[in-house]
mmCIF file of C-alpha atoms and ligand atoms in Angstrom:
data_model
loop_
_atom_site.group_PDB
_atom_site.id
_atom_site.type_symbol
_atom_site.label_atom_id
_atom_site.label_comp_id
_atom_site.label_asym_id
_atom_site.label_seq_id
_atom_site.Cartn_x
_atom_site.Cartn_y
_atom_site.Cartn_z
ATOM 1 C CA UNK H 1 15.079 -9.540 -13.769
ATOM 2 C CA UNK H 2 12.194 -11.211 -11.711
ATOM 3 C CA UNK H 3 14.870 -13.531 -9.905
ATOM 4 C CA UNK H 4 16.914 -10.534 -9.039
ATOM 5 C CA UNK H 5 14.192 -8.336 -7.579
ATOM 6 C CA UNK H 6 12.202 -11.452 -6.459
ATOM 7 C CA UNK H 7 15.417 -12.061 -3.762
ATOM 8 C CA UNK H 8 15.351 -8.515 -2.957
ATOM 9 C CA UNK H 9 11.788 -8.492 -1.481
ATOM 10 C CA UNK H 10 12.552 -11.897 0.193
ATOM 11 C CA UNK H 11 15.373 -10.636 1.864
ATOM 12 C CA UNK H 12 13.268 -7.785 3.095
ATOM 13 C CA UNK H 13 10.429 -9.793 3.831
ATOM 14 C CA UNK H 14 12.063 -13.227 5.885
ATOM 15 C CA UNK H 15 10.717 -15.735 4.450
ATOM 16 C CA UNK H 16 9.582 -17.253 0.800
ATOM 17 C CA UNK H 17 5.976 -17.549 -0.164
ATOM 18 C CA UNK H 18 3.226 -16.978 -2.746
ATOM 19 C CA UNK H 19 2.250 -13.885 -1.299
ATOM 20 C CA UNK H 20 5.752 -12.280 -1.416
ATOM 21 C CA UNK H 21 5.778 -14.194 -5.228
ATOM 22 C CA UNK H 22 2.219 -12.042 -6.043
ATOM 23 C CA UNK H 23 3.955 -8.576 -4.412
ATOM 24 C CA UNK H 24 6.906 -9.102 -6.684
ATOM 25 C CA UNK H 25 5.025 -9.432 -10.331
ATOM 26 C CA UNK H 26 2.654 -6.798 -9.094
ATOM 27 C CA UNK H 27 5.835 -4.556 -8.742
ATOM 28 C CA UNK H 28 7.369 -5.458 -12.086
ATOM 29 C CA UNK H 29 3.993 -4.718 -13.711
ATOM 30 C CA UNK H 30 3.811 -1.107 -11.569
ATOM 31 C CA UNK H 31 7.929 -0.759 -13.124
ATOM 32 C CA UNK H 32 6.853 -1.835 -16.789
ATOM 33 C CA UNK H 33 3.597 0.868 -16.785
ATOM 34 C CA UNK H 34 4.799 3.623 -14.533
ATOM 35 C CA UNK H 35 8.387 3.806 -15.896
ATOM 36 C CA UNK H 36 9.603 4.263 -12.172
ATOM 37 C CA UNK H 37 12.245 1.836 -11.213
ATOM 38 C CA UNK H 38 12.562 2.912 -7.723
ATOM 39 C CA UNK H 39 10.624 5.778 -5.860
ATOM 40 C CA UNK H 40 13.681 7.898 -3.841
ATOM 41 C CA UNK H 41 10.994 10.312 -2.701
ATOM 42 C CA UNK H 42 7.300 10.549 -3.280
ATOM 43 C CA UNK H 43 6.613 10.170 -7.646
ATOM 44 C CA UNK H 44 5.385 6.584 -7.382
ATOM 45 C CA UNK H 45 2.417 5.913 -5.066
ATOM 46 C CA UNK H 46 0.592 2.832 -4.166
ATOM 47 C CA UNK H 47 -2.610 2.700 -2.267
ATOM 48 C CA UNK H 48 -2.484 -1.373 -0.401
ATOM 49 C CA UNK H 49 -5.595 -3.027 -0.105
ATOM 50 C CA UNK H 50 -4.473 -5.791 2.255
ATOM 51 C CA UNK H 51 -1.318 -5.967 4.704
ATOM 52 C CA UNK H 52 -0.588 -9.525 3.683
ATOM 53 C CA UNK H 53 3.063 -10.843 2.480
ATOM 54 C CA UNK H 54 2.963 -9.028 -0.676
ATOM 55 C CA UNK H 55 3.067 -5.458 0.424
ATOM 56 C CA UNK H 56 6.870 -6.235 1.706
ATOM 57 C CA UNK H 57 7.792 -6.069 -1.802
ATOM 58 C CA UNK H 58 6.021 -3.347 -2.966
ATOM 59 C CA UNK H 59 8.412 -1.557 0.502
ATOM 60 C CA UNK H 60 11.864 -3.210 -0.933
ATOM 61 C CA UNK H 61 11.508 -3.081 -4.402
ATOM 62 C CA UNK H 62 9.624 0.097 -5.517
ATOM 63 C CA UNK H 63 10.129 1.999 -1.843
ATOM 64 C CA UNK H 64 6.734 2.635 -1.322
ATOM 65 C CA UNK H 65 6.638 2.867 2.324
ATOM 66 C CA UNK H 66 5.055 4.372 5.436
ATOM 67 C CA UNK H 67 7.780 7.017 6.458
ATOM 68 C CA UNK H 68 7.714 8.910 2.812
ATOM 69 C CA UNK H 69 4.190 9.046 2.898
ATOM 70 C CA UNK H 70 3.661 6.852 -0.830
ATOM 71 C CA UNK H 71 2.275 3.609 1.255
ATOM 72 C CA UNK H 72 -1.490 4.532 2.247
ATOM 73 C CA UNK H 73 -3.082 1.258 3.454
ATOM 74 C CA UNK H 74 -6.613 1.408 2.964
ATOM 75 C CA UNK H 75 -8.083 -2.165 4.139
ATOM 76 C CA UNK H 76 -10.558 -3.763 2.392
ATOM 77 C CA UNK H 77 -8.650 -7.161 2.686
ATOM 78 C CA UNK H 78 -9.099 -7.638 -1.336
ATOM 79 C CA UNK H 79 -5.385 -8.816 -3.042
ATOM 80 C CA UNK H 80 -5.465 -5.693 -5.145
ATOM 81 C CA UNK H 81 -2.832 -2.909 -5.239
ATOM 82 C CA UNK H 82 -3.112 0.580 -6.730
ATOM 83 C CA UNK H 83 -0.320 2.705 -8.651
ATOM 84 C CA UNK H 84 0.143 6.103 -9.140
ATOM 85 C CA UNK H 85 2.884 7.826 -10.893
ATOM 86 C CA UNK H 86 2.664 11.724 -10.056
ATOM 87 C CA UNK H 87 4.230 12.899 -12.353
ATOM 88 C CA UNK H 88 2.670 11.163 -15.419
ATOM 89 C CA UNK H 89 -0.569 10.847 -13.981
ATOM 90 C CA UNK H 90 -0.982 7.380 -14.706
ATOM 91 C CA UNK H 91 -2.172 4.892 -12.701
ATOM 92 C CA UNK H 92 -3.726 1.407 -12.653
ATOM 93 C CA UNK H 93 -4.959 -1.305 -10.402
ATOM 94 C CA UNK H 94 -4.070 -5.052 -10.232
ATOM 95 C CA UNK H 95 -6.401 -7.798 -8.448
ATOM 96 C CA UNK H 96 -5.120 -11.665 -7.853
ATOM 97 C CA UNK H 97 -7.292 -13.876 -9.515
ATOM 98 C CA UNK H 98 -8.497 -16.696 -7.153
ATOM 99 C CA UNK H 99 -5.930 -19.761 -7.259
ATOM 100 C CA UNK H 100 -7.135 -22.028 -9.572
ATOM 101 C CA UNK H 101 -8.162 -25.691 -7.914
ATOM 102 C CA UNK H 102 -5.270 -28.283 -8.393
ATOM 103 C CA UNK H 103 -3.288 -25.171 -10.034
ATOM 104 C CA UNK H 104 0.366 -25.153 -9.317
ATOM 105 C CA UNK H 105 1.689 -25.164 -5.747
ATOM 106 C CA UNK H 106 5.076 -24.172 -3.818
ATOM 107 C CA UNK H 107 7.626 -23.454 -6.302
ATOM 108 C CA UNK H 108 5.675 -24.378 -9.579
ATOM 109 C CA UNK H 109 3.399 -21.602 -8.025
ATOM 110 C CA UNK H 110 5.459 -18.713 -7.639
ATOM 111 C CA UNK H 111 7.254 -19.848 -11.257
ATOM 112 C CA UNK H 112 3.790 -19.640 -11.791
ATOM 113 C CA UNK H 113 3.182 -16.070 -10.492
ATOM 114 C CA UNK H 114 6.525 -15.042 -11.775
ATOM 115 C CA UNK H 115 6.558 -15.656 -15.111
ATOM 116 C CA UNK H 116 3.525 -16.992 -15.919
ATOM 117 C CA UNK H 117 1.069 -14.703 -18.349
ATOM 118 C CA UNK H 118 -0.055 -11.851 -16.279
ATOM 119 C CA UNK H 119 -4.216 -12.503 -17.247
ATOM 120 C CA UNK H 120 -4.330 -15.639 -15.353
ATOM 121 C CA UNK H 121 -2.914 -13.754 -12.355
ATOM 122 C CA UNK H 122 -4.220 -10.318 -11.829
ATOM 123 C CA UNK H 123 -6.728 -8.490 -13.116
ATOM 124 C CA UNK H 124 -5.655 -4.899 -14.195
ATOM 125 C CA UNK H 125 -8.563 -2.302 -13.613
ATOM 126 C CA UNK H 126 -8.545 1.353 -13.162
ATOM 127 C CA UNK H 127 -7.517 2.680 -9.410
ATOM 128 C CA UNK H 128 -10.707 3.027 -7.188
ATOM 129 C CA UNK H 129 -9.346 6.303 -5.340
ATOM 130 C CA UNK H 130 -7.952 9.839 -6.385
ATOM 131 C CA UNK H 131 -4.484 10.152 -6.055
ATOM 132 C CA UNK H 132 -4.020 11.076 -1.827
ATOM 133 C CA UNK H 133 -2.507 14.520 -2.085
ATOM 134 C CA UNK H 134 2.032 15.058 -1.200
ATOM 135 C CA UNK H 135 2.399 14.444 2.599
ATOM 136 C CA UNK H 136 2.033 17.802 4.429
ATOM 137 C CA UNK H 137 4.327 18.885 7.302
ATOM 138 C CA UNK H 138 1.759 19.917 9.783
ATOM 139 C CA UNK H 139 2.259 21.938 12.978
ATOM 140 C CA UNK H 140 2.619 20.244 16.180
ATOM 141 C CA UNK H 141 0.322 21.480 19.355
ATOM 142 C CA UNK H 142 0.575 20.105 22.440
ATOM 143 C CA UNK H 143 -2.024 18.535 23.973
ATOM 144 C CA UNK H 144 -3.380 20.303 27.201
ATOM 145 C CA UNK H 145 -3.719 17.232 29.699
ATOM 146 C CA UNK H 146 -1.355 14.856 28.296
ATOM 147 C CA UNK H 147 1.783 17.328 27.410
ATOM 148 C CA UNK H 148 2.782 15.363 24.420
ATOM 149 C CA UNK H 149 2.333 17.132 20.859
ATOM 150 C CA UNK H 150 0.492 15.773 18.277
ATOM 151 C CA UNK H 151 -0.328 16.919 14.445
ATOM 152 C CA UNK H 152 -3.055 19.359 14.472
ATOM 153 C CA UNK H 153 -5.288 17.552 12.459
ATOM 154 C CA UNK H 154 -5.282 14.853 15.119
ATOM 155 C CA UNK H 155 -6.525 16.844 18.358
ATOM 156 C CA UNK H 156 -10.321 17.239 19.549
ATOM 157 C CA UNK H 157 -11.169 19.897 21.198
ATOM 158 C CA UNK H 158 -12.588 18.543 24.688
ATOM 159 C CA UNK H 159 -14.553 21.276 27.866
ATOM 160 C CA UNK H 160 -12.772 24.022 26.110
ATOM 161 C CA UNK H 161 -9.257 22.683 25.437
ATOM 162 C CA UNK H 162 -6.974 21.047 22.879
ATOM 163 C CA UNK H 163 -6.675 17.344 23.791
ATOM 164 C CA UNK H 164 -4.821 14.186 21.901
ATOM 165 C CA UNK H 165 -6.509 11.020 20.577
ATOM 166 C CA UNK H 166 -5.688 9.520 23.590
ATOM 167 C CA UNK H 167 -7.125 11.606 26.167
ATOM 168 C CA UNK H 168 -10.000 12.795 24.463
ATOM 169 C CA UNK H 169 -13.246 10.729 26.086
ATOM 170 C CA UNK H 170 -15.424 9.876 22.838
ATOM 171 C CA UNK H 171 -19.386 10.725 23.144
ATOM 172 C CA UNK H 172 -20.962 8.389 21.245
ATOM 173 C CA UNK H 173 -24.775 8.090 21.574
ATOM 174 C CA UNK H 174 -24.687 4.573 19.499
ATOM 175 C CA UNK H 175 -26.967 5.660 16.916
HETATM 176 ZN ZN1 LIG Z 1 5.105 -14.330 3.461
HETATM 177 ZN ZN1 LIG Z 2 -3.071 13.883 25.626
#
């Protein structure tokens, strides 16, 4: 099965590489706990921790992505992932190890990351965040220089009126 979903992702994501090879076992690990093969709307969540090569499988093989709203990047650069299925309420967190000096490299490495056991490649912790609450459907206002609408959550009010992110002047004393 890793072969099959391991061209998947690469087809998705251009190009072969370690990083795509990490996404991939991280995915069949998130499959193999969560019991979701594929999320069609919003039951399987993950929460990125870096927007390297691997989160382009986590997109083509699990659909986690942006547009449903079950891809929230939050960026602390670390190679870990977080998984949430909603309806179970289970969840867990996977970390790369560091690559081992004169470990395996090119193919022998993703083999490696593949197939190899799964405690000399991540290590599985609990998730660091809450599950991020369904996407909402928020009204749209329209900002009052600009024209353009925006989600309500996103305006500032600015001399009285409802501006966008973009033409509101920040007032930052630099504490
Ligand atoms: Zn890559
Ligand atoms: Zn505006």
């Amino acid at each position: 099965m890793s072969r099959e979903l391991f061209e998947k992702a690469v087809a998705f994501h251009g190009h072969v590489c370690g990083g795509i090879a990490l996404g991939v076992r991280a995915c069949m690990e998130a499959i193999d706990r969560l019991g979701i093969r594929f999320s069609e709307d919003e039951d399987l969540v993950c929460v990125t921790e870096n927007d390297a090569c691997g989160v382009d499988a986590v997109q083509a093989i699990l659909g986690c992505t942006m547009g449903k709203g079950n891809l929230i990047y939050y960026g602390t650069g670390k190679m870990a992932f977080n998984f949430y299925n909603r309806k179970s309420n289970e969840s867990f967190r996977l970390i790369a190890k560091p690559k081992k000096p004169g470990g395996p490299k090119g193919q022998a490495y993703i083999d490696f990351v593949l197939t190899g056991p799964l405690e000399e490649i991540f290590t599985v912790t609990q998730t660091r965040y809450p599950l991020p609450e369904p996407a909402r459907s928020l009204a749209t206002v329209t900002c009052q220089i600009c024209g353009e609408g925006a989600p309500e959550t996103k305006m500032r009010l600015q001399d009285g009126k409802t501006v966008c992110l973009e033409c509101f002047q920040d007032y930052n004393r630099g504490w």
